[in-house]
Amino acid sequence: WLYVTCSEVDAGSDRVTKLDLDFFEERDEYAVTAVLVPDFSKLRYVNELRVISQNVTGTLPKQYSVLSRLQLFRALYLELTGTIPADYSVWTLIQSFQTRVNKLTGVLPREFSAWKLVTNFDSSRNALSGPLPVEYSVWVDMILFSVYQNQFTGTLPEEYSVCENLEDFYVDDNKISGTLPAQYSTMKNILILDLSDNTFSGIIPAELSV
């Protein structure tokens, strides 16, 4: 089937394990205008769910919380509104969560600290607000954290310094204030640290020049 991958599970039964609805650059005959439907929650064996299109609206359905096998969730370049459901915290196998370029509001759920395997988190270019959750410091395997072009406030959590595998950290174009944590000097694998277009104060800690 186009956009669908089935794999053998449970004593030889074939189940849908991947749903890849990438219509962003498709030809006109494949272009769709649709709503992100709750019915995808019936695909209980899905471990990868991708929806990429400029014509999908609606909200992130809370019903998707039953997809306990999810390892990758990608909803990009849509017109999604509403909040990111805290119910998704039960996705304990999730490794990559991406909701870049939508119209999502509200805060980042602190409950996502239940995700212990996440390496890629990207909710850039939305209208999310509130502080960056200190609780995300448990994401010690995180490689990419990207929340640029939102409305986040508060300070940079110094607790993120334990994320020593972090390579790309994008928090630019928000409303984050305070000083730059000297503790970030422990992030030895950092390649990109973009803190621009915020309201930081104070001096750049000497430790960050190492």
PDB file of C-alpha atoms in Angstrom:
ATOM      1  CA  TRP A   1       0.000   0.000   0.000  1.00  0.00           C
ATOM      2  CA  LEU A   2       1.129   3.540  -0.742  1.00  0.00           C
ATOM      3  CA  TYR A   3       2.375   5.258   2.453  1.00  0.00           C
ATOM      4  CA  VAL A   4       1.712   2.174   4.629  1.00  0.00           C
ATOM      5  CA  THR A   5       4.175  -0.451   5.874  1.00  0.00           C
ATOM      6  CA  CYS A   6       3.018  -3.755   7.321  1.00  0.00           C
ATOM      7  CA  SER A   7       5.198  -6.124   9.333  1.00  0.00           C
ATOM      8  CA  GLU A   8       4.711  -9.568  10.766  1.00  0.00           C
ATOM      9  CA  VAL A   9       3.835  -9.554  14.461  1.00  0.00           C
ATOM     10  CA  ASP A  10       2.038 -11.863  16.858  1.00  0.00           C
ATOM     11  CA  ALA A  11       2.250 -15.387  15.442  1.00  0.00           C
ATOM     12  CA  GLY A  12       2.495 -14.473  11.792  1.00  0.00           C
ATOM     13  CA  SER A  13      -0.183 -11.763  11.665  1.00  0.00           C
ATOM     14  CA  ASP A  14       0.642  -8.744   9.504  1.00  0.00           C
ATOM     15  CA  ARG A  15      -0.051  -5.397  11.134  1.00  0.00           C
ATOM     16  CA  VAL A  16       0.415  -1.780  10.106  1.00  0.00           C
ATOM     17  CA  THR A  17       3.664  -0.673  11.753  1.00  0.00           C
ATOM     18  CA  LYS A  18       4.481   2.498   9.811  1.00  0.00           C
ATOM     19  CA  LEU A  19       2.258   5.224   8.432  1.00  0.00           C
ATOM     20  CA  ASP A  20       4.132   7.742   6.300  1.00  0.00           C
ATOM     21  CA  LEU A  21       1.784  10.418   4.966  1.00  0.00           C
ATOM     22  CA  ASP A  22       4.263  12.824   3.406  1.00  0.00           C
ATOM     23  CA  PHE A  23       2.375  15.091   1.001  1.00  0.00           C
ATOM     24  CA  PHE A  24       4.557  18.187   1.340  1.00  0.00           C
ATOM     25  CA  GLU A  25       6.107  18.022  -2.117  1.00  0.00           C
ATOM     26  CA  GLU A  26       3.739  15.575  -3.790  1.00  0.00           C
ATOM     27  CA  ARG A  27       2.214  16.080  -7.196  1.00  0.00           C
ATOM     28  CA  ASP A  28      -1.245  17.628  -7.324  1.00  0.00           C
ATOM     29  CA  GLU A  29      -2.981  14.261  -7.692  1.00  0.00           C
ATOM     30  CA  TYR A  30      -1.650  13.215  -4.261  1.00  0.00           C
ATOM     31  CA  ALA A  31      -2.208  16.543  -2.506  1.00  0.00           C
ATOM     32  CA  VAL A  32      -4.833  16.366   0.218  1.00  0.00           C
ATOM     33  CA  THR A  33      -6.816  18.651   2.459  1.00  0.00           C
ATOM     34  CA  ALA A  34      -7.688  16.768   5.600  1.00  0.00           C
ATOM     35  CA  VAL A  35      -7.960  16.656   9.367  1.00  0.00           C
ATOM     36  CA  LEU A  36      -5.587  14.698  11.602  1.00  0.00           C
ATOM     37  CA  VAL A  37      -8.114  12.037  12.551  1.00  0.00           C
ATOM     38  CA  PRO A  38      -8.368  10.259  15.931  1.00  0.00           C
ATOM     39  CA  ASP A  39      -9.002   6.979  14.066  1.00  0.00           C
ATOM     40  CA  PHE A  40      -5.261   6.454  13.619  1.00  0.00           C
ATOM     41  CA  SER A  41      -5.372   5.373  17.263  1.00  0.00           C
ATOM     42  CA  LYS A  42      -6.816   2.058  16.056  1.00  0.00           C
ATOM     43  CA  LEU A  43      -3.438   1.177  14.551  1.00  0.00           C
ATOM     44  CA  ARG A  44      -2.127  -0.211  17.832  1.00  0.00           C
ATOM     45  CA  TYR A  45       1.030  -1.727  16.315  1.00  0.00           C
ATOM     46  CA  VAL A  46       2.284   1.470  14.674  1.00  0.00           C
ATOM     47  CA  ASN A  47       5.796   2.448  15.746  1.00  0.00           C
ATOM     48  CA  GLU A  48       6.310   5.286  13.245  1.00  0.00           C
ATOM     49  CA  LEU A  49       3.679   7.881  12.366  1.00  0.00           C
ATOM     50  CA  ARG A  50       4.550  10.664   9.948  1.00  0.00           C
ATOM     51  CA  VAL A  51       2.158  13.307   8.636  1.00  0.00           C
ATOM     52  CA  ILE A  52       3.765  16.060   6.580  1.00  0.00           C
ATOM     53  CA  SER A  53       1.553  18.387   4.558  1.00  0.00           C
ATOM     54  CA  GLN A  54       0.507  21.997   4.209  1.00  0.00           C
ATOM     55  CA  ASN A  55      -3.179  21.114   4.152  1.00  0.00           C
ATOM     56  CA  VAL A  56      -3.875  19.126   7.327  1.00  0.00           C
ATOM     57  CA  THR A  57      -5.776  20.875  10.112  1.00  0.00           C
ATOM     58  CA  GLY A  58      -7.257  20.027  13.490  1.00  0.00           C
ATOM     59  CA  THR A  59      -5.554  19.242  16.789  1.00  0.00           C
ATOM     60  CA  LEU A  60      -3.251  16.569  18.140  1.00  0.00           C
ATOM     61  CA  PRO A  61      -5.773  13.874  19.154  1.00  0.00           C
ATOM     62  CA  LYS A  62      -5.541  12.700  22.758  1.00  0.00           C
ATOM     63  CA  GLN A  63      -6.662   9.291  21.488  1.00  0.00           C
ATOM     64  CA  TYR A  64      -3.167   8.702  20.098  1.00  0.00           C
ATOM     65  CA  SER A  65      -2.005   8.064  23.655  1.00  0.00           C
ATOM     66  CA  VAL A  66      -2.950   4.381  23.158  1.00  0.00           C
ATOM     67  CA  LEU A  67      -0.182   4.006  20.561  1.00  0.00           C
ATOM     68  CA  SER A  68       2.209   2.612  23.138  1.00  0.00           C
ATOM     69  CA  ARG A  69       4.637   1.231  20.526  1.00  0.00           C
ATOM     70  CA  LEU A  70       5.414   4.606  18.953  1.00  0.00           C
ATOM     71  CA  GLN A  71       9.096   5.355  18.520  1.00  0.00           C
ATOM     72  CA  LEU A  72       8.768   8.197  16.041  1.00  0.00           C
ATOM     73  CA  PHE A  73       6.017  10.817  15.779  1.00  0.00           C
ATOM     74  CA  ARG A  74       6.298  13.511  13.160  1.00  0.00           C
ATOM     75  CA  ALA A  75       3.584  16.092  12.388  1.00  0.00           C
ATOM     76  CA  LEU A  76       5.257  18.805  10.311  1.00  0.00           C
ATOM     77  CA  TYR A  77       4.154  21.821   8.282  1.00  0.00           C
ATOM     78  CA  LEU A  78       0.500  21.331   9.145  1.00  0.00           C
ATOM     79  CA  GLU A  79      -2.097  23.789  10.438  1.00  0.00           C
ATOM     80  CA  LEU A  80      -2.559  22.099  13.802  1.00  0.00           C
ATOM     81  CA  THR A  81      -3.919  24.181  16.674  1.00  0.00           C
ATOM     82  CA  GLY A  82      -4.554  23.485  20.346  1.00  0.00           C
ATOM     83  CA  THR A  83      -2.085  22.070  22.828  1.00  0.00           C
ATOM     84  CA  ILE A  84       0.338  19.150  22.956  1.00  0.00           C
ATOM     85  CA  PRO A  85      -1.524  16.489  24.969  1.00  0.00           C
ATOM     86  CA  ALA A  86       0.148  15.501  28.228  1.00  0.00           C
ATOM     87  CA  ASP A  87      -1.514  12.104  27.619  1.00  0.00           C
ATOM     88  CA  TYR A  88       1.329  11.293  25.213  1.00  0.00           C
ATOM     89  CA  SER A  89       3.592  10.820  28.224  1.00  0.00           C
ATOM     90  CA  VAL A  90       2.714   7.094  28.052  1.00  0.00           C
ATOM     91  CA  TRP A  91       4.780   6.813  24.858  1.00  0.00           C
ATOM     92  CA  THR A  92       7.706   5.436  26.822  1.00  0.00           C
ATOM     93  CA  LEU A  93       9.388   4.042  23.680  1.00  0.00           C
ATOM     94  CA  ILE A  94       9.396   7.390  21.855  1.00  0.00           C
ATOM     95  CA  GLN A  95      12.752   8.433  20.458  1.00  0.00           C
ATOM     96  CA  SER A  96      11.812  11.246  18.110  1.00  0.00           C
ATOM     97  CA  PHE A  97       8.967  13.741  18.614  1.00  0.00           C
ATOM     98  CA  GLN A  98       8.570  16.476  16.003  1.00  0.00           C
ATOM     99  CA  THR A  99       5.749  19.004  15.656  1.00  0.00           C
ATOM    100  CA  ARG A 100       7.638  21.738  13.815  1.00  0.00           C
ATOM    101  CA  VAL A 101       5.735  24.474  11.928  1.00  0.00           C
ATOM    102  CA  ASN A 102       2.210  24.354  13.294  1.00  0.00           C
ATOM    103  CA  LYS A 103       0.045  26.702  15.346  1.00  0.00           C
ATOM    104  CA  LEU A 104       0.245  24.854  18.654  1.00  0.00           C
ATOM    105  CA  THR A 105      -0.252  26.805  21.876  1.00  0.00           C
ATOM    106  CA  GLY A 106       0.044  26.147  25.601  1.00  0.00           C
ATOM    107  CA  VAL A 107       3.023  24.740  27.468  1.00  0.00           C
ATOM    108  CA  LEU A 108       5.352  21.796  27.007  1.00  0.00           C
ATOM    109  CA  PRO A 109       3.952  19.014  29.221  1.00  0.00           C
ATOM    110  CA  ARG A 110       6.155  18.279  32.214  1.00  0.00           C
ATOM    111  CA  GLU A 111       4.791  14.731  32.103  1.00  0.00           C
ATOM    112  CA  PHE A 112       7.050  14.046  29.111  1.00  0.00           C
ATOM    113  CA  SER A 113       9.806  13.438  31.638  1.00  0.00           C
ATOM    114  CA  ALA A 114       8.493   9.851  31.455  1.00  0.00           C
ATOM    115  CA  TRP A 115      10.222   9.634  28.065  1.00  0.00           C
ATOM    116  CA  LYS A 116      13.604   8.091  28.844  1.00  0.00           C
ATOM    117  CA  LEU A 117      14.691   7.178  25.286  1.00  0.00           C
ATOM    118  CA  VAL A 118      14.069  10.449  23.438  1.00  0.00           C
ATOM    119  CA  THR A 119      16.962  11.716  21.311  1.00  0.00           C
ATOM    120  CA  ASN A 120      15.176  14.215  19.063  1.00  0.00           C
ATOM    121  CA  PHE A 121      12.634  16.802  20.214  1.00  0.00           C
ATOM    122  CA  ASP A 122      11.515  19.536  17.816  1.00  0.00           C
ATOM    123  CA  SER A 123       8.514  21.799  18.420  1.00  0.00           C
ATOM    124  CA  SER A 124       9.929  24.835  16.651  1.00  0.00           C
ATOM    125  CA  ARG A 125       7.853  27.502  14.910  1.00  0.00           C
ATOM    126  CA  ASN A 126       4.658  27.295  16.924  1.00  0.00           C
ATOM    127  CA  ALA A 127       3.112  29.588  19.555  1.00  0.00           C
ATOM    128  CA  LEU A 128       4.090  27.585  22.634  1.00  0.00           C
ATOM    129  CA  SER A 129       4.698  29.470  25.868  1.00  0.00           C
ATOM    130  CA  GLY A 130       5.647  29.106  29.507  1.00  0.00           C
ATOM    131  CA  PRO A 131       9.022  27.963  30.829  1.00  0.00           C
ATOM    132  CA  LEU A 132      11.199  25.211  29.436  1.00  0.00           C
ATOM    133  CA  PRO A 133      10.452  22.236  31.712  1.00  0.00           C
ATOM    134  CA  VAL A 134      13.264  21.474  34.141  1.00  0.00           C
ATOM    135  CA  GLU A 135      11.971  17.893  34.131  1.00  0.00           C
ATOM    136  CA  TYR A 136      13.328  17.336  30.608  1.00  0.00           C
ATOM    137  CA  SER A 137      16.809  17.066  32.108  1.00  0.00           C
ATOM    138  CA  VAL A 138      16.130  13.303  32.343  1.00  0.00           C
ATOM    139  CA  TRP A 139      16.555  13.162  28.561  1.00  0.00           C
ATOM    140  CA  VAL A 140      20.224  12.297  28.925  1.00  0.00           C
ATOM    141  CA  ASP A 141      20.388  10.704  25.449  1.00  0.00           C
ATOM    142  CA  MET A 142      19.013  13.806  23.723  1.00  0.00           C
ATOM    143  CA  ILE A 143      20.945  14.852  20.616  1.00  0.00           C
ATOM    144  CA  LEU A 144      18.671  17.572  19.237  1.00  0.00           C
ATOM    145  CA  PHE A 145      16.443  19.951  21.194  1.00  0.00           C
ATOM    146  CA  SER A 146      14.768  22.604  19.085  1.00  0.00           C
ATOM    147  CA  VAL A 147      12.046  25.022  20.186  1.00  0.00           C
ATOM    148  CA  TYR A 148      12.976  28.170  18.272  1.00  0.00           C
ATOM    149  CA  GLN A 149      10.365  30.740  17.199  1.00  0.00           C
ATOM    150  CA  ASN A 150       7.916  30.256  20.035  1.00  0.00           C
ATOM    151  CA  GLN A 151       6.969  32.392  23.041  1.00  0.00           C
ATOM    152  CA  PHE A 152       8.831  30.634  25.832  1.00  0.00           C
ATOM    153  CA  THR A 153       9.659  32.645  28.932  1.00  0.00           C
ATOM    154  CA  GLY A 154      11.595  32.060  32.129  1.00  0.00           C
ATOM    155  CA  THR A 155      15.245  31.079  32.226  1.00  0.00           C
ATOM    156  CA  LEU A 156      17.411  28.387  30.699  1.00  0.00           C
ATOM    157  CA  PRO A 157      17.278  25.383  33.050  1.00  0.00           C
ATOM    158  CA  GLU A 158      20.784  24.773  34.342  1.00  0.00           C
ATOM    159  CA  GLU A 159      19.691  21.161  34.874  1.00  0.00           C
ATOM    160  CA  TYR A 160      19.966  20.566  31.108  1.00  0.00           C
ATOM    161  CA  SER A 161      23.726  20.475  31.597  1.00  0.00           C
ATOM    162  CA  VAL A 162      23.453  16.719  32.309  1.00  0.00           C
ATOM    163  CA  CYS A 163      22.465  16.178  28.666  1.00  0.00           C
ATOM    164  CA  GLU A 164      26.064  15.607  27.650  1.00  0.00           C
ATOM    165  CA  ASN A 165      25.133  13.953  24.324  1.00  0.00           C
ATOM    166  CA  LEU A 166      23.377  17.087  23.111  1.00  0.00           C
ATOM    167  CA  GLU A 167      24.691  18.318  19.759  1.00  0.00           C
ATOM    168  CA  ASP A 168      22.101  20.848  18.538  1.00  0.00           C
ATOM    169  CA  PHE A 169      20.289  23.190  20.943  1.00  0.00           C
ATOM    170  CA  TYR A 170      17.965  25.766  19.380  1.00  0.00           C
ATOM    171  CA  VAL A 171      16.024  28.104  21.674  1.00  0.00           C
ATOM    172  CA  ASP A 172      16.401  31.252  19.569  1.00  0.00           C
ATOM    173  CA  ASP A 173      13.601  33.750  18.940  1.00  0.00           C
ATOM    174  CA  ASN A 174      11.748  33.349  22.241  1.00  0.00           C
ATOM    175  CA  LYS A 175      11.352  35.488  25.360  1.00  0.00           C
ATOM    176  CA  ILE A 176      13.818  33.673  27.600  1.00  0.00           C
ATOM    177  CA  SER A 177      15.653  35.846  30.117  1.00  0.00           C
ATOM    178  CA  GLY A 178      18.216  35.570  32.900  1.00  0.00           C
ATOM    179  CA  THR A 179      21.853  34.572  32.535  1.00  0.00           C
ATOM    180  CA  LEU A 180      23.553  31.834  30.558  1.00  0.00           C
ATOM    181  CA  PRO A 181      24.215  28.825  32.816  1.00  0.00           C
ATOM    182  CA  ALA A 182      27.933  28.198  33.273  1.00  0.00           C
ATOM    183  CA  GLN A 183      26.981  24.540  33.826  1.00  0.00           C
ATOM    184  CA  TYR A 184      26.402  24.192  30.061  1.00  0.00           C
ATOM    185  CA  SER A 185      30.162  23.899  29.691  1.00  0.00           C
ATOM    186  CA  THR A 186      29.709  20.172  30.434  1.00  0.00           C
ATOM    187  CA  MET A 187      27.935  19.734  27.100  1.00  0.00           C
ATOM    188  CA  LYS A 188      31.106  18.694  25.314  1.00  0.00           C
ATOM    189  CA  ASN A 189      29.349  17.450  22.157  1.00  0.00           C
ATOM    190  CA  ILE A 190      27.574  20.711  21.370  1.00  0.00           C
ATOM    191  CA  LEU A 191      27.875  21.715  17.709  1.00  0.00           C
ATOM    192  CA  ILE A 192      25.155  24.375  17.560  1.00  0.00           C
ATOM    193  CA  LEU A 193      24.024  26.448  20.541  1.00  0.00           C
ATOM    194  CA  ASP A 194      21.608  29.083  19.228  1.00  0.00           C
ATOM    195  CA  LEU A 195      20.359  31.412  21.963  1.00  0.00           C
ATOM    196  CA  SER A 196      19.834  34.494  19.781  1.00  0.00           C
ATOM    197  CA  ASP A 197      16.834  36.831  19.882  1.00  0.00           C
ATOM    198  CA  ASN A 198      15.985  36.401  23.550  1.00  0.00           C
ATOM    199  CA  THR A 199      16.354  38.797  26.492  1.00  0.00           C
ATOM    200  CA  PHE A 200      19.373  37.389  28.305  1.00  0.00           C
ATOM    201  CA  SER A 201      21.376  39.550  30.664  1.00  0.00           C
ATOM    202  CA  GLY A 202      24.763  39.409  32.341  1.00  0.00           C
ATOM    203  CA  ILE A 203      28.013  38.203  30.824  1.00  0.00           C
ATOM    204  CA  ILE A 204      28.934  35.074  28.910  1.00  0.00           C
ATOM    205  CA  PRO A 205      30.449  32.690  31.493  1.00  0.00           C
ATOM    206  CA  ALA A 206      34.138  32.039  30.933  1.00  0.00           C
ATOM    207  CA  GLU A 207      33.410  28.305  31.180  1.00  0.00           C
ATOM    208  CA  LEU A 208      31.466  28.444  27.904  1.00  0.00           C
ATOM    209  CA  SER A 209      34.542  29.531  25.987  1.00  0.00           C
ATOM    210  CA  VAL A 210      36.214  26.177  26.631  1.00  0.00           C
TER     211      VAL A 210
END
